[in-house]
Coordinates of C-alpha atoms in Angstrom, one line a residue:
T46 CA 0.1 0.0 0.1
S47 CA 3.0 2.3 0.4
E48 CA 3.4 2.3 -3.4
W49 CA 0.0 3.8 -3.9
T50 CA -1.3 7.4 -3.8
I51 CA -5.0 7.3 -3.2
S52 CA -7.1 10.1 -4.8
S53 CA -10.3 10.7 -6.4
A54 CA -10.4 8.8 -9.7
A55 CA -12.5 6.5 -11.9
I56 CA -11.8 2.8 -11.9
S57 CA -10.5 3.1 -15.6
N58 CA -7.6 5.2 -14.2
M59 CA -6.6 2.5 -11.7
T60 CA -5.4 -0.4 -14.0
P61 CA -2.0 -1.2 -12.3
G62 CA 1.0 -0.6 -14.6
A63 CA -1.1 0.8 -17.5
L64 CA 0.5 4.2 -17.8
E65 CA 4.0 3.5 -16.4
N66 CA 5.8 3.3 -19.7
E67 CA 3.5 5.2 -22.1
Y68 CA 1.9 8.4 -23.1
R69 CA -1.7 7.7 -23.6
F70 CA -4.3 10.1 -25.3
Y71 CA -7.9 9.9 -24.6
N72 CA -10.7 12.1 -23.2
S73 CA -8.9 14.8 -25.1
I74 CA -5.9 14.9 -22.8
W75 CA -2.6 13.1 -22.3
H76 CA -2.2 10.7 -19.5
P77 CA -1.0 10.2 -16.9
D78 CA 0.2 13.7 -16.1
L79 CA -0.8 15.8 -19.2
S80 CA 2.8 15.5 -20.6
V81 CA 3.3 15.0 -24.3
P82 CA 5.9 12.8 -25.9
T83 CA 9.4 14.2 -26.3
S84 CA 12.6 13.3 -28.1
S85 CA 13.9 11.7 -25.0
S86 CA 11.0 9.2 -24.6
E87 CA 12.2 6.5 -26.9
A88 CA 11.8 3.8 -24.2
K89 CA 8.1 4.5 -23.9
D90 CA 5.0 3.8 -26.0
V91 CA 2.8 6.4 -27.5
V92 CA -0.9 5.3 -27.6
I93 CA -3.8 7.3 -29.2
Q94 CA -6.8 5.6 -27.7
S95 CA -9.5 8.0 -28.8
G96 CA -9.9 11.5 -30.2
S97 CA -7.7 13.6 -32.3
A98 CA -4.2 14.5 -30.9
T99 CA -2.0 17.2 -32.5
I100 CA 1.7 17.1 -31.6
S101 CA 3.9 20.1 -32.2
T102 CA 7.2 18.7 -31.0
S103 CA 9.5 16.1 -32.4
F104 CA 9.4 12.9 -30.4
D105 CA 10.8 9.4 -30.2
C106 CA 9.0 6.3 -28.9
S107 CA 9.4 2.5 -28.6
N108 CA 5.9 1.7 -30.2
L109 CA 3.2 3.9 -31.7
N110 CA -0.3 2.5 -31.4
I111 CA -3.3 4.4 -32.8
Y112 CA -6.7 2.8 -32.1
S113 CA -9.6 2.8 -34.4
G114 CA -11.3 6.2 -34.2
G115 CA -8.1 7.8 -33.0
T116 CA -6.0 10.5 -35.0
L117 CA -2.5 11.6 -34.5
E118 CA -1.5 14.8 -36.4
L119 CA 2.3 15.9 -36.5
S120 CA 2.9 19.5 -37.1
Q121 CA 5.2 20.7 -39.9
G122 CA 8.9 20.8 -39.2
K123 CA 8.7 18.0 -36.6
G124 CA 9.8 14.4 -36.7
I125 CA 8.6 11.0 -35.3
T126 CA 11.2 8.2 -34.8
V127 CA 9.7 4.8 -33.8
V128 CA 12.2 2.4 -32.5
D129 CA 10.2 -0.8 -32.7
A130 CA 6.8 -0.9 -34.4
I131 CA 3.7 1.1 -35.5
R132 CA 0.2 -0.2 -35.4
N133 CA -2.3 2.1 -36.9
N134 CA -5.9 1.4 -37.1
G135 CA -6.9 5.1 -37.1
L136 CA -5.4 8.1 -38.8
L137 CA -1.8 9.1 -38.8
K138 CA -1.4 12.5 -40.5
L139 CA 1.9 14.4 -41.2
K140 CA 1.6 18.1 -42.2
S141 CA 3.9 20.6 -44.2
D142 CA 3.7 24.3 -45.1
S143 CA 5.7 26.7 -47.3
I144 CA 8.8 26.5 -45.2
C145 CA 9.0 23.1 -43.4
S146 CA 7.8 19.6 -43.5
A147 CA 7.0 16.8 -41.0
S148 CA 8.6 13.5 -41.3
I149 CA 8.5 9.9 -39.9
M150 CA 11.1 7.1 -39.5
A151 CA 10.2 3.6 -38.3
N152 CA 11.9 0.4 -38.0
G153 CA 10.6 -3.1 -38.3
D154 CA 8.5 -4.8 -40.9
Y155 CA 5.1 -3.7 -39.7
S156 CA 3.0 -2.4 -42.5
F157 CA 1.0 0.7 -41.6
S158 CA -0.9 3.5 -43.5
L159 CA -0.5 7.3 -43.1
Q160 CA -1.6 10.5 -44.8
Y161 CA 1.0 13.0 -46.0
D162 CA -0.2 16.5 -46.6
L163 CA 2.1 18.3 -49.0
F164 CA 1.7 22.1 -49.1
V165 CA 2.2 23.6 -52.6
V166 CA 1.5 27.0 -54.1
G167 CA -1.2 26.9 -56.7
G168 CA -3.1 28.9 -59.2
A169 CA -3.2 29.1 -63.0
T170 CA -0.5 31.8 -63.2
N171 CA 1.9 29.9 -60.8
P172 CA 4.5 27.5 -62.0
W173 CA 4.1 23.7 -61.7
H174 CA 5.8 21.6 -59.1
L175 CA 7.9 18.4 -59.4
I176 CA 6.6 15.9 -56.9
S177 CA 6.8 12.2 -55.9
S178 CA 4.7 10.1 -53.7
P179 CA 5.9 9.6 -50.1
V180 CA 3.7 6.5 -49.6
K181 CA 3.0 3.3 -51.4
N182 CA -0.3 2.4 -53.1
Q183 CA -1.7 5.9 -53.6
S184 CA -4.2 5.7 -56.5
I185 CA -3.6 8.3 -59.2
N186 CA -7.3 8.4 -60.0
N187 CA -8.3 9.0 -56.3
F188 CA -5.5 11.7 -56.2
V189 CA -6.6 13.8 -59.1
T190 CA -10.4 13.4 -58.4
S191 CA -10.1 14.3 -54.8
S192 CA -11.8 17.7 -54.3
D193 CA -9.6 18.4 -51.3
N194 CA -6.6 18.2 -53.5
N195 CA -8.0 20.7 -56.0
I196 CA -6.0 19.5 -58.9
Q197 CA -6.2 22.0 -61.9
T198 CA -8.2 20.8 -64.8
S199 CA -7.9 21.8 -68.4
N200 CA -11.0 23.6 -69.8
T201 CA -10.5 22.3 -73.3
T202 CA -9.0 18.8 -73.1
Q203 CA -10.2 17.7 -69.6
N204 CA -6.6 16.8 -68.7
Y205 CA -5.7 16.9 -65.0
A206 CA -2.7 18.9 -64.1
L207 CA -0.8 15.9 -63.2
A208 CA 1.7 14.5 -65.7
V209 CA 4.5 11.9 -66.1
F210 CA 7.6 12.7 -68.0
N211 CA 8.1 10.3 -71.1
T212 CA 11.8 9.6 -71.6
S213 CA 11.2 8.1 -75.0
T214 CA 9.8 11.4 -76.4
D215 CA 11.0 14.0 -73.8
L216 CA 7.4 15.1 -73.5
W217 CA 4.8 15.2 -70.8
N218 CA 2.0 12.7 -70.7
Y219 CA -1.1 14.0 -68.8
Y220 CA -3.7 12.1 -66.9
H221 CA -7.2 12.8 -68.1
N222 CA -10.8 12.1 -67.1
G223 CA -11.4 9.5 -69.9
S224 CA -12.2 11.9 -72.8
G225 CA -8.5 12.4 -73.7
T226 CA -6.3 10.7 -76.3
S227 CA -3.0 8.8 -76.4
P228 CA -0.2 9.4 -75.4
N229 CA -2.1 11.1 -72.5
I230 CA -3.4 8.6 -70.0
S231 CA -6.9 7.9 -68.5
A232 CA -6.6 8.4 -64.7
S233 CA -9.3 5.6 -64.2
I234 CA -6.8 3.0 -65.5
A235 CA -3.5 4.6 -64.5
G236 CA -3.0 2.5 -61.3
D237 CA -0.9 3.9 -58.4
F238 CA 1.9 6.4 -58.3
V239 CA 5.2 4.6 -59.1
M240 CA 7.6 4.7 -56.1
A241 CA 10.7 6.9 -56.6
N242 CA 9.2 8.3 -59.8
G243 CA 8.7 12.0 -60.3
Y244 CA 5.6 13.8 -61.6
S245 CA 4.6 17.3 -62.5
M246 CA 1.6 18.8 -60.8
L247 CA -0.4 22.1 -60.4
R248 CA -3.0 22.8 -57.8
S249 CA -5.8 25.3 -58.6
T250 CA -5.1 27.2 -55.4
S251 CA -2.4 27.2 -52.8
G252 CA -3.0 24.4 -50.2
D253 CA -2.4 20.8 -49.4
V254 CA -2.4 17.7 -51.7
S255 CA -2.8 14.5 -49.7
F256 CA -1.0 11.2 -50.3
I257 CA -2.7 8.3 -48.5
G258 CA -1.0 4.9 -48.5
E259 CA 1.5 2.6 -46.9
Y260 CA 4.7 3.5 -45.3
M261 CA 7.9 2.6 -47.3
T262 CA 10.1 0.4 -44.9
E263 CA 12.7 -0.8 -47.3
S264 CA 15.3 0.6 -49.9
E265 CA 13.9 1.5 -53.3
A266 CA 15.4 1.7 -56.8
I267 CA 14.0 2.9 -60.1
T268 CA 15.5 2.1 -63.5
L269 CA 16.9 5.0 -65.6
T270 CA 16.6 5.4 -69.3
A271 CA 20.2 5.7 -70.7
D272 CA 21.5 9.0 -72.0
K273 CA 18.2 10.7 -71.0
W274 CA 17.0 13.1 -68.4
N275 CA 15.0 11.0 -65.8
L276 CA 12.5 12.5 -63.4
V277 CA 12.7 10.7 -60.0
G278 CA 11.7 11.5 -56.6
N279 CA 12.0 10.9 -52.8
P280 CA 9.9 7.7 -52.0
Y281 CA 9.9 8.3 -48.1
P282 CA 7.9 10.5 -45.8
S283 CA 11.2 11.7 -44.4
F284 CA 14.2 13.7 -45.6
I285 CA 17.0 12.0 -47.7
N286 CA 20.8 12.8 -47.6
V287 CA 21.7 14.3 -50.9
N288 CA 25.5 15.0 -50.9
S289 CA 28.7 14.2 -49.0
L290 CA 28.5 17.2 -46.7
V291 CA 25.6 15.4 -45.1
D292 CA 27.2 12.0 -45.1
A293 CA 30.3 11.1 -47.2
N294 CA 29.2 7.5 -47.9
D295 CA 25.4 7.4 -47.4
N296 CA 24.0 10.0 -49.9
I297 CA 22.0 9.6 -53.2
I298 CA 24.8 11.3 -55.4
S299 CA 27.7 9.1 -54.1
L300 CA 25.5 6.0 -54.2
N301 CA 24.4 6.6 -57.8
T302 CA 27.6 7.9 -59.4
G303 CA 27.8 4.9 -61.6
S304 CA 24.4 5.5 -63.2
L305 CA 25.0 9.3 -63.8
N306 CA 26.6 11.0 -66.7
D307 CA 30.2 12.1 -65.5
A308 CA 29.5 15.8 -66.3
Y309 CA 26.1 15.8 -64.6
E310 CA 26.8 14.0 -61.2
A311 CA 24.1 16.2 -59.6
I312 CA 20.4 16.5 -59.0
Y313 CA 18.4 19.2 -60.7
L314 CA 15.6 20.7 -58.6
W315 CA 12.9 22.9 -60.0
D316 CA 12.6 26.1 -58.0
A317 CA 9.0 27.1 -58.5
T318 CA 9.6 30.5 -56.9
A319 CA 12.6 31.5 -59.1
E320 CA 11.3 29.4 -62.1
E321 CA 14.6 27.8 -62.8
Y322 CA 16.5 24.6 -62.0
K323 CA 18.9 24.5 -59.1
I324 CA 21.9 22.3 -59.3
I325 CA 22.8 20.4 -56.1
N326 CA 26.1 18.4 -56.2
Q327 CA 29.0 17.5 -53.9
I328 CA 30.2 21.2 -53.7
S329 CA 26.8 22.4 -52.5
S330 CA 26.2 22.9 -48.8
A331 CA 24.7 20.0 -46.7
T332 CA 21.3 19.3 -48.5
Y333 CA 18.4 17.1 -47.9
L334 CA 15.4 16.1 -50.1
N335 CA 12.0 17.0 -48.9
P336 CA 9.4 14.3 -48.6
G337 CA 7.3 14.5 -51.9
Q338 CA 10.2 16.2 -53.7
G339 CA 10.8 15.3 -57.4
F340 CA 14.0 16.0 -59.3
Y341 CA 15.9 15.3 -62.5
V342 CA 19.0 13.4 -63.2
L343 CA 20.9 12.7 -66.4
A344 CA 21.6 9.0 -66.9
D345 CA 24.9 7.5 -68.1
S346 CA 25.2 5.9 -71.5
D347 CA 24.8 2.6 -69.9
G348 CA 21.8 3.6 -67.8
G349 CA 21.3 1.7 -64.5
D350 CA 19.2 2.0 -61.4
F351 CA 18.8 5.1 -59.2
S352 CA 18.7 4.0 -55.6
F353 CA 17.5 5.2 -52.3
N354 CA 18.6 3.6 -49.1
E355 CA 16.4 3.6 -46.0
T356 CA 19.4 4.4 -43.9
M357 CA 19.6 7.9 -45.6
Q358 CA 16.5 9.1 -44.0
S359 CA 16.5 11.9 -41.4
H360 CA 14.4 14.7 -39.8
Q361 CA 15.0 18.3 -40.8
S362 CA 13.3 21.6 -39.8
G363 CA 13.5 23.4 -43.2
D364 CA 13.5 23.0 -47.0
W365 CA 16.5 22.5 -49.3
F366 CA 16.4 26.0 -50.8
E367 CA 16.9 27.7 -47.4
R368 CA 20.3 26.2 -47.0
R369 CA 22.1 27.5 -49.9
I370 CA 25.8 27.2 -50.7
V371 CA 28.0 29.3 -48.3
G372 CA 31.7 29.7 -47.7
S373 CA 33.4 29.5 -51.2
P374 CA 33.8 32.6 -53.3
T375 CA 31.1 32.5 -55.9
M376 CA 30.2 34.4 -59.0
N377 CA 26.8 34.3 -60.6
L378 CA 26.9 35.8 -64.2
I379 CA 23.3 36.9 -65.1
A380 CA 22.2 37.5 -68.5
D381 CA 19.0 39.4 -69.2
F382 CA 17.5 38.8 -72.7
G383 CA 14.8 41.5 -72.5
G384 CA 12.9 39.9 -69.6
S385 CA 14.1 36.3 -69.9
Q386 CA 17.0 35.6 -67.5
S387 CA 19.7 33.0 -67.5
I388 CA 22.5 32.4 -64.9
T389 CA 25.8 30.5 -64.9
E390 CA 27.6 30.0 -61.7
V391 CA 31.4 29.8 -61.0
K392 CA 32.8 28.8 -57.7
Y393 CA 36.4 29.0 -56.5
I394 CA 37.4 25.8 -54.7
E395 CA 40.7 24.7 -53.2
G396 CA 41.8 21.6 -55.1
A397 CA 39.6 22.0 -58.1
T398 CA 40.9 21.9 -61.6
I399 CA 40.3 23.9 -64.8
G400 CA 38.7 20.8 -66.4
L401 CA 36.0 18.3 -65.4
D402 CA 35.7 17.7 -61.7
Q403 CA 33.1 14.9 -61.4
G404 CA 30.5 15.6 -58.8
Y405 CA 31.5 19.3 -58.7
D406 CA 31.1 20.7 -62.2
A407 CA 27.6 20.3 -63.7
G408 CA 26.2 20.9 -67.2
R409 CA 23.0 23.0 -67.6
F410 CA 19.6 21.3 -67.5
T411 CA 18.6 20.4 -71.2
G412 CA 15.4 18.6 -70.5
E413 CA 13.4 21.6 -71.7
T414 CA 13.9 23.8 -74.8
A415 CA 15.4 27.2 -74.1
N416 CA 15.4 30.1 -76.6
Y417 CA 18.1 32.0 -74.8
F418 CA 20.7 31.0 -72.2
I419 CA 24.3 31.4 -71.1
S420 CA 26.7 28.9 -69.8
S421 CA 30.5 28.7 -69.2
K422 CA 33.0 26.5 -70.8
F423 CA 36.0 24.7 -69.2
M424 CA 39.1 26.9 -69.1
D425 CA 41.3 24.1 -70.5
A426 CA 39.0 23.9 -73.6
S427 CA 38.1 20.3 -72.8
F428 CA 34.5 18.9 -73.5
F429 CA 33.9 22.0 -75.5
E430 CA 30.3 21.0 -76.4
L431 CA 29.3 20.8 -72.7
N432 CA 27.5 23.9 -71.5
L433 CA 28.1 24.3 -67.8
A434 CA 25.6 25.8 -65.3
L435 CA 28.1 25.3 -62.5
Q436 CA 31.8 25.3 -62.9
C437 CA 34.3 24.8 -60.0
I438 CA 37.8 26.3 -60.6
P439 CA 40.9 26.6 -58.6
S440 CA 41.4 29.2 -56.0
F441 CA 42.4 32.8 -57.0
N442 CA 46.1 32.4 -56.4
T443 CA 46.2 29.5 -58.8
I444 CA 44.5 30.9 -61.9
E445 CA 44.7 34.7 -61.5
S446 CA 43.8 36.4 -64.8
D447 CA 43.0 33.3 -66.7
P448 CA 39.8 34.0 -68.7
I449 CA 36.6 31.9 -68.3
P450 CA 34.9 31.4 -71.5
I451 CA 31.2 32.4 -71.6
N452 CA 28.8 30.9 -74.1
V453 CA 25.6 32.7 -75.2
F454 CA 22.8 31.0 -77.1
A455 CA 20.0 32.9 -78.8
I456 CA 17.6 31.8 -81.5
E457 CA 17.6 35.3 -83.0
E458 CA 19.3 38.6 -82.8
T459 CA 18.6 40.1 -79.4
Q460 CA 19.9 42.5 -76.8
I461 CA 21.7 41.0 -73.9
T462 CA 22.7 42.7 -70.6
F463 CA 25.3 41.0 -68.3
S464 CA 25.4 41.7 -64.6
L465 CA 27.0 40.0 -61.6
E466 CA 26.2 38.6 -58.2
L467 CA 29.1 37.9 -55.9
G468 CA 29.2 35.8 -52.7
N469 CA 32.1 35.7 -50.2
F470 CA 34.2 37.5 -52.8
P471 CA 37.5 39.2 -51.8
E472 CA 37.0 42.9 -51.6
D473 CA 40.2 43.6 -53.6
T474 CA 39.2 41.4 -56.5
F475 CA 37.7 43.0 -59.6
V476 CA 35.7 41.1 -62.4
F477 CA 35.6 42.2 -66.0
I478 CA 33.7 40.8 -68.9
E479 CA 35.6 40.9 -72.2
D480 CA 33.8 41.3 -75.6
V481 CA 36.3 40.1 -78.1
L482 CA 34.1 40.9 -81.1
L483 CA 33.9 44.5 -80.0
D484 CA 37.3 44.6 -78.4
T485 CA 35.9 46.0 -75.1
S486 CA 36.4 45.1 -71.4
T487 CA 33.8 46.2 -68.8
R488 CA 34.0 46.0 -65.1
L489 CA 31.0 44.1 -63.5
D490 CA 31.8 43.8 -59.7
V491 CA 30.8 47.4 -59.0
E492 CA 27.2 47.6 -57.6
G493 CA 24.8 48.5 -60.3
S494 CA 27.2 47.9 -63.2
S495 CA 26.3 46.0 -66.4
Y496 CA 27.3 45.5 -69.9
T497 CA 24.8 45.6 -72.8
T498 CA 25.3 44.5 -76.3
I499 CA 23.6 42.7 -79.3
V500 CA 24.1 39.0 -80.0
N501 CA 23.1 37.2 -83.1
E502 CA 22.3 33.5 -83.7
D503 CA 24.8 33.6 -86.5
T504 CA 27.6 34.9 -84.3
N505 CA 30.1 32.5 -82.7
N506 CA 29.1 33.5 -79.2
S507 CA 31.1 30.6 -77.6
E508 CA 34.3 32.5 -78.4
R509 CA 33.2 36.1 -77.9
F510 CA 32.8 36.6 -74.2
F511 CA 35.3 35.9 -71.4
L512 CA 35.2 36.7 -67.7
H513 CA 38.5 38.0 -66.1
T514 CA 39.4 38.4 -62.4
Q515 CA 42.2 40.6 -61.1
T516 CA 43.2 41.7 -57.7
S517 CA 44.4 45.2 -56.9
T518 CA 47.7 43.8 -55.6
I519 CA 48.8 42.7 -59.0
G520 CA 48.0 45.5 -61.3
I521 CA 44.5 47.0 -60.9
E522 CA 44.2 50.4 -59.3
V523 CA 40.9 52.4 -59.1
L524 CA 42.3 55.9 -59.7
D525 CA 39.5 58.2 -58.9
E526 CA 35.7 58.3 -58.6
N527 CA 35.4 58.0 -62.4
S528 CA 36.4 54.4 -61.9
I529 CA 39.4 54.5 -64.2
S530 CA 41.0 51.0 -64.0
I531 CA 44.3 49.8 -65.5
F532 CA 45.2 46.2 -65.5
T533 CA 47.1 43.5 -67.5
S534 CA 45.5 40.4 -69.0
D535 CA 46.7 37.2 -70.7
Q536 CA 49.8 36.8 -68.6
G537 CA 50.9 40.4 -69.2
Q538 CA 50.5 40.3 -73.0
F539 CA 47.8 43.1 -72.9
L540 CA 47.3 46.3 -71.1
N541 CA 43.6 47.4 -70.5
V542 CA 42.5 50.9 -69.6
V543 CA 38.7 51.0 -68.6
G544 CA 36.7 54.1 -67.8
G545 CA 37.1 57.9 -67.7
V546 CA 38.8 58.3 -71.1
T547 CA 37.9 60.5 -74.1
E548 CA 38.5 60.2 -77.8
K549 CA 41.5 62.5 -77.5
S550 CA 43.2 60.7 -74.6
S551 CA 46.5 59.1 -74.9
F552 CA 48.8 57.2 -72.6
R553 CA 52.5 56.5 -72.1
L554 CA 54.2 53.6 -70.2
F555 CA 57.4 54.5 -68.3
D556 CA 59.9 52.2 -66.7
S557 CA 61.3 53.1 -63.2
L558 CA 64.1 55.2 -64.7
G559 CA 61.5 57.5 -66.5
R560 CA 62.2 56.1 -70.0
I561 CA 59.1 55.8 -72.3
V562 CA 58.8 52.0 -73.3
F563 CA 55.4 52.3 -75.0
E564 CA 52.9 55.0 -76.1
S565 CA 49.7 55.1 -78.0
E566 CA 46.5 57.1 -78.4
L567 CA 43.5 55.5 -76.7
R568 CA 40.9 54.1 -79.0
K569 CA 37.5 52.4 -78.6
S570 CA 38.9 49.1 -77.4
N571 CA 41.2 50.6 -74.8
K572 CA 43.1 47.3 -75.0
F573 CA 46.7 47.2 -76.2
R574 CA 49.2 44.4 -77.0
L575 CA 52.4 45.2 -75.1
P576 CA 55.9 44.7 -76.4
I577 CA 58.0 42.0 -74.7
L578 CA 59.1 43.7 -71.4
P579 CA 61.2 42.5 -68.5
K580 CA 59.5 41.9 -65.2
A581 CA 59.5 45.3 -63.4
V582 CA 57.3 48.1 -62.0
Y583 CA 55.8 50.3 -64.8
I584 CA 54.1 53.7 -64.6
V585 CA 51.1 54.5 -66.8
Q586 CA 50.5 58.2 -67.6

C-alpha cells in the first residue's frame, strides 16, 4: 500500500502498470500527467486511444499505437522516430507548409498506413511543381479526383494537371478524365503512383495535396533510361541525404555515381519561386530532399538504377532552398534577354581543376527547350560541347587572370545585358567581362554595373565573351571616382584601360628610370598588346 497514492479517480484510471511506460491520449488529454511525448521518450510507447491529438514537438518512442477512431497529427517541421513498431488502425497524418515539412522514420517490418499533406503554391498563373509520392499504393485516380486536392483541370481537353515525363519522347503525358487521347493517360486505369518516380503537378489554389497509402520500410530503386533526363523522386515521408557534406558515404549522389553522366553528377531541382532549375552536387552545402520532392538526373550511356537507401533518412526543420551554398567565393553571371534571365555559376574551390571535376562541375539542364541561355566552358577547352551551369575552378592564387569562356545561345538577334552577383568574394578582386568581337572590357563587380550589347544567332558566341578576375595587388588600381582602371591580362600580353577616357586621350608607359617604353592614343577598345618587357614596375600616364 505504500506504493499507492489514493485520490479521487475512476476505476478506468486504476489499472496497475497501464501508464507507467507510455503516453496515452484519450478524453482529449494526455495521461498520466498531461505530458506529451518528447525526443527523450524512446523507451516509452505512445498510444492514441481515442480522439484527435496534434503534436507540435518532435518525439521518439518505442511503439506507436493508434486505435480505431483515433487520430494523430504531427505538425510541420517536426519528426517522429519509432524504435520498434507502429500499429495504426486510425489516422496518422503528417503536415507541411511553405517553409518546413513533418517526417517519420520507423523500424521493423510492420505495415501501416499514413496520410502525408504536402503544401504547394497553386493557381493558373503559378509554376508547376515536381513531386513524388511519399507513400505506397496511392491511387492516381483518387488523387486527381479528390476535391480536397483541388488539382487544376484543363477547360478544353479535360486533362488533369498531373503528368509523367516520357523519356522516349522527352514530352509530358497528362492524366485525363477519360475523354483524352493517347499518349495522355486515362486516370481511371492509371493505377498507383510509381515509387521513386517523379511527376509534374499544379494545384488550382495554394493548399495541401494529400497522399494516402502505406509507409515505405525498405530501400527503393528505379531504372533509368540511358542517356536521358529522368524524373525521379524521394519515396519516403522523411528527408533524404543528398550530398557528401551530409554523409560522405550514405547519400544519393555518391550511391548513384555509376548511373549518372560524368559531367552531370548532380540532382536538378525545379525552384517554382525562381522558375529555374537549381543544381545540387558535392560542392553544395549539406542538402536534404523533402518528402514529396521530385527532381531530374541525367543517366549515363549505360543507364542503370537510381537507388534510395532507407538508412539515408533523417528529420529536418527546413527546406533545401533555405540552406544555400556558403563559404566558397562565388560568381553568378546573369544575362537578361529582354525579360528572360539565365544564370551561370562559377565557384572557386581549393583543389579543383580547370577541367572536369566529377560531382562538382555540372552541365545545364537540357530537359526543356530554351530560346536563350548562357553557360560557361572549361578553361582548359576540354569537353567544348558541354554547356556548364556550375563550374568549380581553382582558388584565386592558382588561376589569377586566366579567362573563363562564356557561351551565349540565342535563337535570333537580341539585346543582352550582363550583370553579376558575388558571394564571399575578396574585396580587392575585380571582375571584367571581355567582348572580343567589339574589343571591349567592362567591369561588373561594382554595384549597379552591367554590360549591354547585341548577340546574333549567326555569331560564334562561344568564343566572344570571357570573364576575367584581377586583384588590386597585381595591377589594378581604381584611380578616382570615375572608376578608371588599368590592368594587364593574358599573362601580361595586354594592357587594359577602362573608364574615364575620351577620344583625344593618350597614354605612355614608363619604366622606373623614366624612359618611355610604349605609347599610344586611346581608341574604342582601350586594349593594347604590349611589347615584350622584362618583369618590373611600370608607370602609366
